[in-house]
Amino acid sequence: MSSKNATVLLIGASRGLGHAIAAEYVDRGSRVVATVRGTGRTALHELRDTVGGRLEIEHVDINAPEQVQALRDRLGARTFDLLFVNAGVTNRPEETTADVTTEEFTRLMVTNALSPMRVIETLGGLVGPDGTIAIMSSGQGSIANNERGGFEIYRASKSALNQLMRSYAARHRDDGRTLLLMAPGWVRTELGGPDARLTIGESIPGLVTTIDAQRGRPGLRYLDYLGRTVAW
């Protein structure tokens, strides 16, 4: 299976879902520029060593705007079919607004909502006029589907991300590019935990297929890994 997105800029790919997305796109024949945050060797470096030059690694901490701008400067006049921003942290699921610290609340809001949108604002111009800008959201960002509670602060950060992306779409309503908020499902990763329902292999191929299927469809959609619309 080959991808409609021949060139991919993937932010946040050192491990977990991001690494799996990089591997999936490389496997589908795409050329991928993927980022890691630190300077140490990661699973992404191991992948790069096996794929014959189709994967490049860049370094950026999305919470440092100057690093995001520096990445933009390094990429210069390159263009991509897809910009995918994969970033997220979580906290203790039992924490509520009654007991979460201001520092922890701020950490989740900055990393999960503000910084990903700043990346799109800075790097979005690298995406071609018929390309796709996608960002990793979560089904837990859905307000309509929150009937059980739990993960209050994480949910709030992803809902904030969704709202900010809606605002971005409104400001760019004449833009012909595809905009996506993607919900990968509850996946067994370091962030998702050992009790999650899905494996990476059950989530990521479907997520990539969904992203590719949306190419050429302008406007914003909030979709899960099977291509189903998620309620706002």
Coordinates of C-alpha atoms in Angstrom, one line a residue:
M1 CA 0.0 0.0 0.0
S2 CA 1.4 3.4 -1.0
S3 CA 0.5 6.7 0.6
K4 CA -1.0 9.7 -1.0
N5 CA 1.2 11.7 1.2
A6 CA 4.6 11.2 -0.4
T7 CA 6.4 13.7 1.9
V8 CA 5.6 13.9 5.6
L9 CA 6.8 16.2 8.4
L10 CA 6.0 14.5 11.6
I11 CA 6.5 16.3 14.9
G12 CA 7.1 14.0 17.9
A13 CA 8.2 10.6 16.8
S14 CA 10.8 9.3 19.2
R15 CA 8.5 6.6 20.7
G16 CA 5.0 5.3 21.0
L17 CA 2.4 6.5 18.5
G18 CA 4.7 9.0 16.8
H19 CA 7.3 6.3 16.1
A20 CA 4.7 4.0 14.8
I21 CA 3.3 6.7 12.4
A22 CA 6.8 7.3 11.1
A23 CA 7.3 3.6 10.5
E24 CA 3.9 3.2 8.8
Y25 CA 4.6 6.1 6.4
V26 CA 8.1 4.8 5.5
D27 CA 6.6 1.4 4.9
R28 CA 4.1 3.0 2.5
G29 CA 6.9 4.6 0.5
S30 CA 6.8 8.1 1.9
R31 CA 9.8 10.3 2.6
V32 CA 9.6 11.4 6.3
V33 CA 11.2 14.1 8.3
A34 CA 10.4 13.2 11.9
T35 CA 11.4 15.0 15.1
V36 CA 12.7 14.0 18.5
R37 CA 13.1 16.2 21.6
G38 CA 16.3 15.2 23.2
T39 CA 19.8 14.4 21.8
G40 CA 20.0 10.7 22.8
R41 CA 19.5 7.8 20.5
T42 CA 15.9 6.6 20.2
A43 CA 13.9 3.9 18.4
L44 CA 13.5 6.4 15.6
H45 CA 17.2 6.3 15.0
E46 CA 17.1 2.5 14.8
L47 CA 14.4 2.8 12.2
R48 CA 16.3 5.4 10.2
D49 CA 19.3 3.1 9.9
T50 CA 17.1 0.5 8.1
V51 CA 15.2 2.4 5.6
G52 CA 17.7 3.6 3.0
G53 CA 17.5 7.4 3.5
R54 CA 13.8 7.8 3.4
L55 CA 13.7 9.0 7.1
E56 CA 15.4 12.1 8.3
I57 CA 15.6 13.1 12.0
E58 CA 15.3 16.7 13.3
H59 CA 15.4 17.9 16.9
V60 CA 12.8 20.2 18.5
D61 CA 11.1 20.8 21.8
I62 CA 7.7 22.1 20.9
N63 CA 7.4 23.9 24.2
A64 CA 10.4 26.1 23.1
P65 CA 9.1 28.5 20.4
E66 CA 12.6 29.5 19.4
Q67 CA 13.4 25.8 18.6
V68 CA 10.2 25.5 16.5
Q69 CA 11.3 28.7 14.6
A70 CA 14.8 27.3 14.2
L71 CA 13.4 24.1 12.7
R72 CA 11.3 26.2 10.3
D73 CA 14.5 28.0 9.3
R74 CA 16.4 24.8 8.7
L75 CA 13.7 23.3 6.5
G76 CA 13.9 26.4 4.3
A77 CA 12.0 26.2 1.0
R78 CA 11.0 22.5 1.4
T79 CA 7.4 21.6 1.1
F80 CA 5.4 18.6 2.5
D81 CA 2.2 16.8 1.6
L82 CA 1.4 16.3 5.3
L83 CA 2.3 18.0 8.6
F84 CA 1.3 15.8 11.5
V85 CA 1.8 17.1 15.0
N86 CA 1.9 14.3 17.6
A87 CA 2.4 15.6 21.1
G88 CA 0.9 14.9 24.5
V89 CA 1.5 14.4 28.1
T90 CA -0.9 13.1 30.8
N91 CA -1.2 13.4 34.6
R92 CA -2.7 11.2 37.3
P93 CA -6.2 10.3 36.0
E94 CA -7.8 10.8 39.4
E95 CA -6.7 14.4 39.7
T96 CA -9.5 16.9 39.4
T97 CA -9.8 20.7 39.4
A98 CA -10.2 20.4 43.2
D99 CA -6.7 19.0 43.7
V100 CA -4.5 19.5 40.6
T101 CA -1.7 22.0 41.1
T102 CA -1.5 25.1 39.0
E103 CA 1.8 23.9 37.7
E104 CA 0.5 20.5 36.6
F105 CA -2.6 22.1 35.0
T106 CA -0.3 24.5 33.1
R107 CA 2.0 21.8 32.0
L108 CA -0.8 19.8 30.3
M109 CA -2.4 22.9 28.7
V110 CA 0.8 24.2 27.3
T111 CA 2.1 20.8 26.0
N112 CA -1.2 19.4 24.8
A113 CA -3.0 22.5 23.4
L114 CA -0.9 25.7 23.1
S115 CA 2.4 24.3 21.8
P116 CA 0.9 22.0 19.1
M117 CA -1.0 25.0 17.7
R118 CA 2.1 27.1 17.8
V119 CA 3.8 24.4 15.7
I120 CA 1.0 24.6 13.2
E121 CA 1.2 28.4 13.1
T122 CA 5.0 28.3 12.5
L123 CA 5.3 25.2 10.2
G124 CA 2.0 25.2 8.4
G125 CA 3.4 27.2 5.5
L126 CA 5.5 24.3 4.6
V127 CA 2.4 22.3 3.5
G128 CA 1.4 22.5 -0.1
P129 CA -1.9 24.1 -1.2
D130 CA -3.5 20.7 -1.5
G131 CA -1.9 19.1 1.5
T132 CA -3.0 18.2 5.0
I133 CA -2.3 19.6 8.4
A134 CA -3.2 17.1 11.1
I135 CA -2.8 17.0 14.9
M136 CA -3.2 14.2 17.4
S137 CA -6.2 14.8 19.5
S138 CA -8.1 12.2 21.6
G139 CA -11.6 10.9 21.9
Q140 CA -11.3 12.2 25.4
G141 CA -11.4 15.7 24.0
S142 CA -15.0 15.2 23.1
I143 CA -17.3 17.2 25.4
A144 CA -20.4 15.5 24.0
N145 CA -19.1 12.0 24.8
N146 CA -17.9 12.7 28.3
E147 CA -20.5 10.9 30.4
R148 CA -18.2 9.0 32.8
G149 CA -15.7 11.7 33.9
G150 CA -12.2 10.8 34.9
F151 CA -9.0 12.1 33.3
E152 CA -10.4 15.6 33.9
I153 CA -7.3 17.7 33.2
Y154 CA -6.2 15.6 30.3
R155 CA -9.7 15.8 28.8
A156 CA -9.7 19.5 29.3
S157 CA -6.4 20.0 27.5
K158 CA -7.5 18.0 24.5
S159 CA -10.8 19.9 24.4
A160 CA -8.8 23.1 24.4
L161 CA -6.7 21.8 21.6
N162 CA -9.9 21.0 19.6
Q163 CA -11.3 24.5 20.2
L164 CA -8.1 26.2 19.2
M165 CA -8.0 24.1 16.0
R166 CA -11.6 25.2 15.3
S167 CA -10.5 28.8 15.6
Y168 CA -7.5 28.2 13.3
A169 CA -9.8 26.7 10.7
A170 CA -12.2 29.7 11.0
R171 CA -9.3 32.1 10.5
H172 CA -8.2 30.1 7.4
R173 CA -11.7 29.3 6.0
D174 CA -10.5 30.1 2.5
D175 CA -7.6 27.7 2.7
G176 CA -8.0 24.6 0.5
R177 CA -6.0 22.3 2.6
T178 CA -7.3 19.5 4.7
L179 CA -7.3 20.0 8.5
L180 CA -7.7 17.0 10.8
L181 CA -8.0 16.3 14.5
M182 CA -7.2 12.6 15.0
A183 CA -8.3 10.3 17.8
P184 CA -6.2 7.2 17.8
G185 CA -8.3 5.3 20.3
W186 CA -7.1 4.1 23.7
V187 CA -3.7 2.6 22.8
R188 CA -1.3 0.6 25.0
T189 CA 1.7 3.0 25.1
E190 CA 3.5 4.7 27.9
L191 CA 0.9 7.4 27.9
G192 CA -2.1 5.1 27.3
G193 CA -1.0 2.6 30.0
P194 CA -1.1 -1.2 30.1
D195 CA -4.9 -1.5 30.3
A196 CA -5.7 0.2 27.1
R197 CA -8.0 -1.5 24.6
L198 CA -5.9 -1.3 21.4
T199 CA -2.4 -2.2 20.4
I200 CA -0.3 0.2 18.3
G201 CA -0.7 -2.3 15.4
E202 CA -4.5 -2.1 15.7
S203 CA -4.6 1.7 15.8
I204 CA -1.9 3.3 13.6
P205 CA -2.4 1.6 10.2
G206 CA -6.1 2.7 10.4
L207 CA -5.2 6.2 11.5
V208 CA -2.7 6.6 8.6
T209 CA -5.2 5.2 6.1
T210 CA -7.8 7.7 7.4
I211 CA -5.5 10.6 7.1
D212 CA -4.6 9.6 3.5
A213 CA -8.2 9.2 2.6
Q214 CA -9.0 12.8 3.6
R215 CA -6.4 14.3 1.3
G216 CA -8.0 16.8 -1.1
R217 CA -11.0 17.5 1.2
P218 CA -10.7 21.1 2.5
G219 CA -11.9 22.0 5.9
L220 CA -11.6 20.6 9.5
R221 CA -12.7 17.2 10.6
Y222 CA -12.5 15.4 14.0
L223 CA -12.0 11.7 13.2
D224 CA -11.0 8.5 14.9
Y225 CA -8.6 5.9 13.6
L226 CA -11.3 4.1 11.7
G227 CA -12.4 7.3 9.9
R228 CA -15.5 7.8 12.0
T229 CA -16.6 11.3 13.0
V230 CA -16.0 12.1 16.7
A231 CA -18.7 14.2 18.4
W232 CA -17.4 17.6 19.4

